[in-house]
Coordinates of C-alpha atoms in Angstrom, one line a residue:
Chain A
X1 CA -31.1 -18.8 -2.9
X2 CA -29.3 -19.2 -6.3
X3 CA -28.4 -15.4 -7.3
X4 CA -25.8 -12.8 -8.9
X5 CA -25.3 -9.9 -6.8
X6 CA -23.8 -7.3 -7.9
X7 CA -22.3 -3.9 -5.7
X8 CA -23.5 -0.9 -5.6
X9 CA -26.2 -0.9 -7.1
X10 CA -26.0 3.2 -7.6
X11 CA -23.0 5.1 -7.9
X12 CA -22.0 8.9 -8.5
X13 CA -18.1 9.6 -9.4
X14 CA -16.2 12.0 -10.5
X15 CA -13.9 11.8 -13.9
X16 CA -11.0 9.7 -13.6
X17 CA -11.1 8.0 -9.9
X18 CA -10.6 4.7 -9.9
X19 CA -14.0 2.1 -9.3
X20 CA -14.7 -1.3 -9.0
X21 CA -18.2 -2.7 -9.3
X22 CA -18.5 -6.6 -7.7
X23 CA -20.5 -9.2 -9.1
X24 CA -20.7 -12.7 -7.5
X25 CA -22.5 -15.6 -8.0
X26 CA -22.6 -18.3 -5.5
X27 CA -24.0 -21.3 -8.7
X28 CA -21.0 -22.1 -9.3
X29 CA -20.7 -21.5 -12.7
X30 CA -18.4 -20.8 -15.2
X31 CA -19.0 -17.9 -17.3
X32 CA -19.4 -14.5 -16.5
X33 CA -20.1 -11.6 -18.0
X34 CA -20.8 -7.9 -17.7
X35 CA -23.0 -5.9 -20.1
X36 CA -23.2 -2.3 -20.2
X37 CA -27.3 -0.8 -21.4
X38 CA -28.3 2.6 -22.4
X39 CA -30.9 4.3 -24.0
X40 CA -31.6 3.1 -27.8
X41 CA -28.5 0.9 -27.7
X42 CA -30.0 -2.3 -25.9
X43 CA -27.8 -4.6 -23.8
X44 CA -24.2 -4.7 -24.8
X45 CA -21.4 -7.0 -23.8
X46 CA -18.2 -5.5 -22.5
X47 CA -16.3 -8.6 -21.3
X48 CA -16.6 -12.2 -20.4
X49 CA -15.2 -14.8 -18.7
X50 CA -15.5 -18.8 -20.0
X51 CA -13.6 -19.9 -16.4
X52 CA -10.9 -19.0 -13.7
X53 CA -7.9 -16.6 -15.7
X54 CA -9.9 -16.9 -18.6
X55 CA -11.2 -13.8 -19.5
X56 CA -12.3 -12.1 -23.3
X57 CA -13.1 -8.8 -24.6
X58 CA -17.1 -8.3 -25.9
X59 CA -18.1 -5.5 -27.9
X60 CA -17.1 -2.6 -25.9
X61 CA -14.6 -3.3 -24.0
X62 CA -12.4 0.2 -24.3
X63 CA -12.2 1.8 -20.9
X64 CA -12.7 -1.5 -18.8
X65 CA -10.8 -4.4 -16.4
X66 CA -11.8 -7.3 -15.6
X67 CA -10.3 -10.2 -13.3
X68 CA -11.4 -13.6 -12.7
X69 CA -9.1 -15.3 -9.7
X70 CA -12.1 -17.2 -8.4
X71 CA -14.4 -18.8 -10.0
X72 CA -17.6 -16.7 -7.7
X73 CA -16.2 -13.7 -8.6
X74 CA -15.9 -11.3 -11.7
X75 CA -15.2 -7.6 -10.8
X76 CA -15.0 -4.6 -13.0
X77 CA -12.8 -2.3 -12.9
X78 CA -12.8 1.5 -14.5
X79 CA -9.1 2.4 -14.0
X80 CA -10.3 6.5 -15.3
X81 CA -14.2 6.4 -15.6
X82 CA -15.0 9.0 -18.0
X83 CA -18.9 10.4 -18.2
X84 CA -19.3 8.6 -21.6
X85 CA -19.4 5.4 -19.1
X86 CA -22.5 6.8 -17.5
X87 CA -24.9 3.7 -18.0
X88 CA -26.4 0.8 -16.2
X89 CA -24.4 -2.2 -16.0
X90 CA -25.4 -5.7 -15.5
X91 CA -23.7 -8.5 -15.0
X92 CA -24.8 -12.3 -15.2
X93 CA -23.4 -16.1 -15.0
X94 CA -24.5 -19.5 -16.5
X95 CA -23.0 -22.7 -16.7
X96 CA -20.3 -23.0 -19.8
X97 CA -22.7 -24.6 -22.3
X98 CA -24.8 -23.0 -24.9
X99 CA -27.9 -25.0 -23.5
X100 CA -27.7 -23.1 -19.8
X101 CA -29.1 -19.7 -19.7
X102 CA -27.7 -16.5 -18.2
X103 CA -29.2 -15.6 -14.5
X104 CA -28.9 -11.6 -14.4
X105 CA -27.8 -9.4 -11.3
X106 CA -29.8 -6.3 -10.1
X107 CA -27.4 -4.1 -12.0
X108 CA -25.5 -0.7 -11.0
X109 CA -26.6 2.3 -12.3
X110 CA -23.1 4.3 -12.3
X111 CA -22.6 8.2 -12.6
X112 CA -19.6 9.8 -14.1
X113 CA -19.7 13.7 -13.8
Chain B
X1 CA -22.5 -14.1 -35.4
X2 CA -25.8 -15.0 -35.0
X3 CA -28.1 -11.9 -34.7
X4 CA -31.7 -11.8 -34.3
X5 CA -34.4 -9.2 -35.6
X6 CA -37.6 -8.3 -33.8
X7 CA -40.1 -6.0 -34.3
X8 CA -39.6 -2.6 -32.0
X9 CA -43.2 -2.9 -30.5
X10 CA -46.4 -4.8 -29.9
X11 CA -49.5 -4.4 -28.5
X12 CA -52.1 -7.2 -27.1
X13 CA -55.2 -7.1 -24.8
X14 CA -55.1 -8.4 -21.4
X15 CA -56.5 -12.0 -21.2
X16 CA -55.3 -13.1 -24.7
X17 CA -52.3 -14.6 -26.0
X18 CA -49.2 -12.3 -27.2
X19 CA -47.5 -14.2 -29.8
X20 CA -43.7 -12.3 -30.3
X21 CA -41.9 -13.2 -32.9
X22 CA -38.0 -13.3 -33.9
X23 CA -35.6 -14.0 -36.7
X24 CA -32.3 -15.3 -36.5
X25 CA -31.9 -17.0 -40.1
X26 CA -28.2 -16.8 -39.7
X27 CA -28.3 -19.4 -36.5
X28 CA -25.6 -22.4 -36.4
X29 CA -27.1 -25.8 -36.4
X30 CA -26.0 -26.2 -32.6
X31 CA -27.0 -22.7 -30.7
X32 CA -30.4 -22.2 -28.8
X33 CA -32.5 -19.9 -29.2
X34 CA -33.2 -17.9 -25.9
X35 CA -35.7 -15.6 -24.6
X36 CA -35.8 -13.3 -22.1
X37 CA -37.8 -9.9 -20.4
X38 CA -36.8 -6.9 -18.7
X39 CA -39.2 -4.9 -16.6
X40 CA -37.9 -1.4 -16.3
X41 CA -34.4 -0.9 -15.5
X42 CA -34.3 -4.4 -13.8
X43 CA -32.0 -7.1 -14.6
X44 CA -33.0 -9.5 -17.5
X45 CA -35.2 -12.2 -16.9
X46 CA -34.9 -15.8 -18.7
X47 CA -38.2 -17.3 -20.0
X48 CA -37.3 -20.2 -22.1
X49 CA -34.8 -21.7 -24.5
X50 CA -34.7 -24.3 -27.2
X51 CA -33.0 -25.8 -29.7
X52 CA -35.0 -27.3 -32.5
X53 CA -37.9 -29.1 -30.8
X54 CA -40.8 -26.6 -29.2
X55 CA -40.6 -25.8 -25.5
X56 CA -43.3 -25.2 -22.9
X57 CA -42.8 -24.1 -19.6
X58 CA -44.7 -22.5 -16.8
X59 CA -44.5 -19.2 -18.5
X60 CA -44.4 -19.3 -22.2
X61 CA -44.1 -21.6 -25.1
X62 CA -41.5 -21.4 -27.9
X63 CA -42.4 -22.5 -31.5
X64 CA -39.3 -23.1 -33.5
X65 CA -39.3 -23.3 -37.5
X66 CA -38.4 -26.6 -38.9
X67 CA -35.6 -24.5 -40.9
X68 CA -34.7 -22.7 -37.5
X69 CA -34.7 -19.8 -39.1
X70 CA -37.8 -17.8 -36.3
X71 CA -38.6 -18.3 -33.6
X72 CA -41.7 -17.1 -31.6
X73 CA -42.8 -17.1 -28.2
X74 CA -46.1 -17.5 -27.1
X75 CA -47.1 -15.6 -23.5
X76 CA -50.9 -17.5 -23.6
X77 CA -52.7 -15.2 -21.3
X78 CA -50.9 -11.8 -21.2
X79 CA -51.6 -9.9 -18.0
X80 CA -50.8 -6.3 -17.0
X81 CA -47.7 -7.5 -15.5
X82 CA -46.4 -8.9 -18.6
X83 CA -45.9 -5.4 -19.9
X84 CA -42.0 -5.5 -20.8
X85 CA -39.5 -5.4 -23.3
X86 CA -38.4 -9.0 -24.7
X87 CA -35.3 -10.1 -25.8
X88 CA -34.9 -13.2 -28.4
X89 CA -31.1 -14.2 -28.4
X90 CA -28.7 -16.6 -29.7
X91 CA -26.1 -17.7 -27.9
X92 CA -23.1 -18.2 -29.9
X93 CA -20.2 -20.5 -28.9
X94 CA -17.1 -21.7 -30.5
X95 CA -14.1 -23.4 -29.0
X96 CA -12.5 -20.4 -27.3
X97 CA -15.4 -18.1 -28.0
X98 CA -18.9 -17.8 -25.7
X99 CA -20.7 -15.0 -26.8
X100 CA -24.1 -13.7 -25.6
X101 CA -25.8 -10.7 -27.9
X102 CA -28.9 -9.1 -27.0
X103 CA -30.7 -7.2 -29.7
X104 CA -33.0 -3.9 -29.1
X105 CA -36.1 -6.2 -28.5
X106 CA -39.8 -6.0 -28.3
X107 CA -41.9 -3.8 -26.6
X108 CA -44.8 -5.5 -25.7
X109 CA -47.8 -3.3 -24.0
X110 CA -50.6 -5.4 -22.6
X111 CA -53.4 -3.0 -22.4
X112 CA -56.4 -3.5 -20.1

């Protein structure tokens, strides 16, 4: 089944330790991406990748990694979560054309405390 | 960048047709219009996209101006479980630039 999973998909943490949240997609498609949502804001974008080592900053990107050494996978990475990162993240894929729409993950709802 | 403007919420009776509209008057001649829904806290969902020409599929229809400038999708017999929030995006790409922005979106309530 064509899909975007993404792990966990809840997580409590404590200021400051160190999390990664996986996405992979097994479509093999291009871009990635990872949005953040919360209350009254909607869905924002916090990076994106067009292909392999190609990765690019969305609109909140400040207090995020992201790597892309294989084209299935897109982690991301909160080198000092703080609680103002206390959201639910998505993360989604598509091929790399503006006619191909995004497929969507579950999300992970993350806790900072 | 393209951004799109909805209206925060909508009602429509189960059984008829919810017709959501969206403007993006700032599109480029070569980005699609794209809806999606999200149901709760679950990840988006995609409906349908187009470019100029009106789309059908097995879920909705999508009526775009001649101008391009709205959009609006047509659920033709809402049910309960089309109850959701819906997004109407653009997609904006450039030649080392893929953006996707998601606006606060409709509230649609389709009461029994």
């Amino acid at each position: 089944e064509a899909q975007v999973t993404q792990n966990p998909r809840y997580l409590i943490t404590v200021t400051g330790k160190k999390l990664t949240v996986t996405c992979s997609q097994n479509m093999n498609h291009e871009y990635m991406s990872w949005y953040r949502q919360d209350p009254g804001l909607g869905l924002r974008q916090i990076y994106y990748s067009m292909n392999v080592e190609v990765t690019d900053k969305g609109d909140v990107p400040e207090g995020y990694k992201v790597s892309r050494k294989e084209k299935r996978n897109f982690p991301l990475i909160l080198e000092s979560p703080s609680p103002n990162q206390t959201s639910l993240y998505f993360c989604a894929s598509s091929l790399e054309n503006r006619g191909s729409p995004l497929h969507f993950g579950n999300g992970t709802r993350l806790t900072v405390t | 960048d393209a951004k799109t403007t909805q209206p925060p919420s909508m009602d429509c009776a189960e059984g008829r047709a919810a017709n959501l509209p969206c403007n993006h008057s700032t599109i480029s001649g070569n980005e699609y219009v794209y809806w999606y829904r999200q149901i709760h806290s679950q990840g988006p969902q995609y409906i349908i996209h187009g470019l100029k020409n009106n789309e059908t599929n097995e879920m909705a229809s999508l009526i775009i101006t001649e101008d391009r400038k709205s959009s609006t999708l047509i659920l033709p017999h809402a049910t309960l479980r089309d109850t959701a929030v819906y997004y109407c995006i653009v997609r904006v790409v450039r030649t080392s630039y893929d953006k996707v922005i998601f606006g606060p979106g409709t509230s649609l309530s389709v009461i029994p």
